[in-house]
XYZ file of C-alpha atoms in Angstrom:
263
model
C 25.847 -1.638 -97.496
C 24.031 -0.230 -93.933
C 23.910 3.145 -95.692
C 22.152 1.737 -98.553
C 19.729 -0.048 -96.713
C 18.887 2.628 -94.468
C 18.009 4.815 -97.481
C 16.025 2.560 -99.129
C 13.857 2.047 -95.887
C 13.838 5.723 -95.603
C 12.231 5.927 -99.190
C 9.770 3.662 -98.821
C 8.698 4.887 -95.403
C 8.368 8.765 -97.101
C 6.622 7.042 -100.054
C 4.207 5.387 -97.890
C 3.710 9.018 -96.099
C 3.117 10.444 -99.188
C 0.333 7.867 -100.247
C -1.309 8.247 -96.868
C -1.456 12.083 -97.465
C -2.951 11.843 -100.774
C -5.521 9.384 -99.680
C -6.540 11.644 -96.651
C -6.821 14.615 -98.931
C -8.853 12.767 -101.613
C -11.017 11.460 -99.016
C -11.387 14.655 -97.059
C -10.204 17.719 -98.816
C -11.420 17.031 -102.370
C -14.912 15.585 -101.872
C -17.148 15.201 -105.265
C -18.541 18.705 -106.281
C -22.582 18.594 -106.088
C -24.599 19.317 -109.033
C -27.720 21.263 -109.108
C -30.757 20.236 -110.891
C -33.820 22.360 -112.340
C -37.416 20.562 -113.031
C -39.575 22.335 -115.108
C -43.361 20.949 -115.054
C -45.298 22.369 -118.206
C -49.040 22.233 -118.175
C -51.366 22.195 -121.014
C -54.825 22.824 -121.896
C -55.034 21.096 -125.284
C -52.976 18.900 -127.314
C -52.005 21.461 -129.738
C -49.972 23.120 -127.051
C -48.408 19.865 -126.153
C -47.144 19.526 -129.752
C -45.649 22.955 -130.012
C -43.792 22.602 -126.817
C -42.373 19.482 -127.667
C -41.370 20.722 -130.981
C -39.502 23.596 -129.064
C -37.894 21.249 -126.766
C -36.686 19.073 -129.492
C -35.615 21.451 -132.038
C -34.805 24.359 -130.127
C -34.174 24.191 -126.335
C -32.255 20.802 -125.871
C -29.881 21.629 -128.847
C -29.092 24.960 -127.089
C -28.831 23.378 -123.902
C -26.174 20.720 -125.451
C -24.197 23.833 -127.114
C -24.132 25.377 -123.679
C -22.553 22.613 -122.360
C -25.444 20.526 -120.589
C -25.350 17.451 -122.610
C -27.954 15.222 -120.832
C -31.580 16.542 -120.487
C -34.625 14.565 -119.507
C -38.042 14.862 -121.035
C -40.777 12.888 -119.474
C -44.334 12.506 -119.627
C -46.912 10.801 -117.035
C -47.262 7.171 -117.933
C -50.946 6.822 -117.117
C -52.121 9.851 -119.791
C -54.372 11.268 -117.093
C -52.440 14.684 -116.548
C -51.609 17.101 -119.184
C -48.128 17.449 -118.369
C -44.783 17.424 -119.242
C -41.310 17.115 -117.066
C -38.041 18.838 -117.988
C -34.929 17.521 -116.033
C -31.844 19.758 -116.442
C -28.684 18.938 -114.405
C -26.066 21.972 -113.718
C -22.485 21.950 -112.586
C -23.189 25.141 -110.464
C -25.880 27.424 -109.647
C -24.127 30.229 -111.624
C -24.693 28.193 -114.507
C -28.191 27.785 -113.727
C -28.859 31.518 -113.300
C -26.727 32.541 -116.499
C -28.346 29.890 -118.758
C -31.421 32.328 -119.899
C -28.475 34.800 -121.220
C -26.479 32.262 -122.552
C -29.062 30.815 -124.904
C -30.647 34.532 -125.711
C -27.056 34.736 -127.465
C -27.553 31.461 -129.138
C -28.760 32.370 -132.907
C -29.575 28.806 -133.711
C -31.899 28.807 -130.606
C -33.467 32.309 -131.577
C -34.522 31.178 -134.779
C -35.555 27.720 -134.126
C -37.599 28.782 -130.902
C -39.447 31.312 -132.721
C -42.623 30.018 -132.115
C -42.115 29.811 -128.455
C -40.301 32.838 -128.096
C -42.850 35.096 -129.829
C -45.637 33.603 -128.978
C -48.947 35.963 -128.629
C -50.757 36.431 -125.464
C -53.844 34.815 -126.856
C -52.152 31.589 -128.243
C -49.652 30.542 -125.438
C -47.651 27.536 -126.026
C -48.466 26.253 -122.505
C -50.773 27.024 -119.866
C -47.706 27.718 -117.098
C -44.991 25.727 -115.641
C -43.796 25.004 -112.226
C -39.707 25.364 -111.475
C -38.061 23.301 -108.824
C -34.509 24.030 -108.254
C -32.285 21.402 -106.166
C -28.850 20.666 -104.851
C -27.365 17.081 -105.391
C -27.193 14.983 -102.102
C -23.600 14.442 -100.868
C -24.252 10.500 -101.400
C -25.283 10.950 -104.929
C -23.440 14.403 -106.049
C -23.856 13.721 -110.000
C -26.740 12.613 -112.177
C -26.338 9.181 -113.732
C -27.883 8.034 -116.844
C -29.294 4.241 -116.703
C -28.405 1.917 -119.324
C -32.141 0.860 -119.987
C -32.847 -1.539 -123.015
C -36.486 -1.563 -123.248
C -38.347 0.663 -125.589
C -39.033 4.312 -124.385
C -42.722 3.595 -123.997
C -42.032 0.791 -121.628
C -39.376 2.548 -119.454
C -40.610 3.452 -116.056
C -38.944 6.684 -114.318
C -40.069 7.318 -110.865
C -40.024 10.368 -109.634
C -40.811 10.931 -105.719
C -41.093 13.869 -103.526
C -40.819 13.499 -99.875
C -42.054 16.349 -97.691
C -41.011 16.975 -93.898
C -42.810 18.243 -91.047
C -39.580 20.449 -90.188
C -36.459 21.289 -91.763
C -34.799 19.289 -89.028
C -36.803 15.945 -90.068
C -36.133 16.886 -93.595
C -32.136 17.019 -93.170
C -32.531 13.771 -91.155
C -34.281 11.881 -94.060
C -31.329 13.267 -96.103
C -29.114 11.787 -93.810
C -30.882 8.400 -93.916
C -30.427 8.471 -97.675
C -26.643 9.355 -97.450
C -26.014 6.554 -94.701
C -27.502 3.573 -96.224
C -30.601 4.118 -98.170
C -28.690 4.997 -101.271
C -26.425 1.668 -100.857
C -29.505 -0.328 -100.552
C -30.992 1.261 -103.873
C -27.682 0.551 -105.549
C -27.515 -3.015 -104.055
C -31.519 -3.788 -105.385
C -30.711 -2.128 -108.992
C -32.771 0.706 -108.635
C -30.856 2.579 -111.047
C -31.072 5.888 -109.371
C -30.845 8.919 -111.603
C -30.488 11.682 -109.167
C -31.101 12.785 -105.791
C -32.080 16.272 -104.805
C -32.530 18.663 -102.058
C -35.314 21.346 -103.017
C -33.546 25.062 -102.503
C -36.545 26.726 -104.201
C -40.335 25.492 -105.154
C -43.456 24.561 -103.911
C -44.123 22.147 -101.177
C -41.087 22.645 -98.833
C -38.975 21.293 -97.030
C -38.571 18.500 -99.580
C -36.461 16.321 -101.530
C -36.825 14.633 -104.790
C -35.223 11.603 -106.311
C -35.522 9.824 -109.690
C -35.204 5.832 -110.117
C -35.703 3.841 -113.393
C -36.907 0.447 -114.577
C -37.408 -1.334 -117.590
C -41.102 -1.585 -117.354
C -43.943 -1.326 -114.698
C -43.658 -5.071 -113.515
C -39.827 -4.622 -112.995
C -40.662 -1.504 -110.887
C -43.073 -3.131 -108.897
C -40.876 -6.229 -108.133
C -38.374 -3.930 -106.943
C -40.199 -2.272 -104.518
C -41.388 -5.408 -102.943
C -38.141 -6.560 -102.589
C -37.149 -3.040 -101.176
C -39.706 -3.235 -98.482
C -38.508 -6.772 -97.061
C -35.093 -6.306 -97.418
C -33.274 -6.802 -94.101
C -30.820 -3.831 -94.409
C -33.818 -1.613 -95.112
C -35.593 -3.119 -92.361
C -32.824 -2.523 -89.928
C -32.152 1.175 -91.061
C -35.764 2.268 -90.875
C -36.057 0.508 -87.594
C -33.483 2.936 -85.882
C -34.966 5.459 -83.802
C -33.025 8.587 -85.022
C -35.061 8.058 -88.313
C -38.382 8.108 -87.356
C -41.015 10.214 -88.497
C -38.526 11.930 -91.015
C -41.018 12.405 -93.990
C -44.689 13.469 -93.755
C -45.982 12.735 -97.218
C -44.608 11.024 -100.399
C -45.643 12.178 -103.900
C -45.091 9.588 -106.416
C -45.210 10.208 -110.299
C -44.623 7.484 -112.964
C -43.357 8.935 -116.174
C -42.050 7.708 -119.567
C -39.061 9.480 -121.324
C -40.192 10.912 -124.477
C -38.329 9.611 -127.844
C -36.171 12.638 -127.811
C -35.102 12.707 -124.044
C -31.347 12.132 -123.328
C -32.039 10.347 -120.154
């Protein structure tokens, strides 16, 4: 009887140790792999260019990305209609997937056929007036893109894209640390529906980070930021001296998703 009791106790102890080892490895050895993001910002000189590009994105580019394993691609337009721009947000599982994408889709016969107007455009009749490309790595505190479950119509939804520039690389890293160590938690608790957070690795205005939040409409967006500004946890976090002056300037872009956006 004593032998059975000892064996049972020993088994329970070994089981507990095994569980602790698994938990430790999960917490410290197998952190979620961070995604990468590209934002393309297309510029237009006339409406016909915009129409041609939207046709290309809807009928050729997004379907090709889907076939390449990229299931959720965001396409957005300025909410105020003042700028002739179109934003395309593409998530990647790895930097290699980003680098190999042009070759991947060039071998896609459906893409080549559907995208002929864009691919074979003449120099004197371009589809756009140029585009910017920004490449980012996801924050450790939000390693993957999250598609919000918004219920309002596409023309009502607000996707807020923000870019924070810092005066130095050290201050820039400090701002990312603030996100990972409290700011993202506050956004989540207050229902900001954050889509992604990324550290800019290549693009203009560096050092900088970009992130996107989303709301049912403009009034809800304004109410959320009012609540954030007076939130006790944010007030406490932002008052910590180690986070002082960790960004120099914020650029804010309010966007609507297009009817064919996946996000």
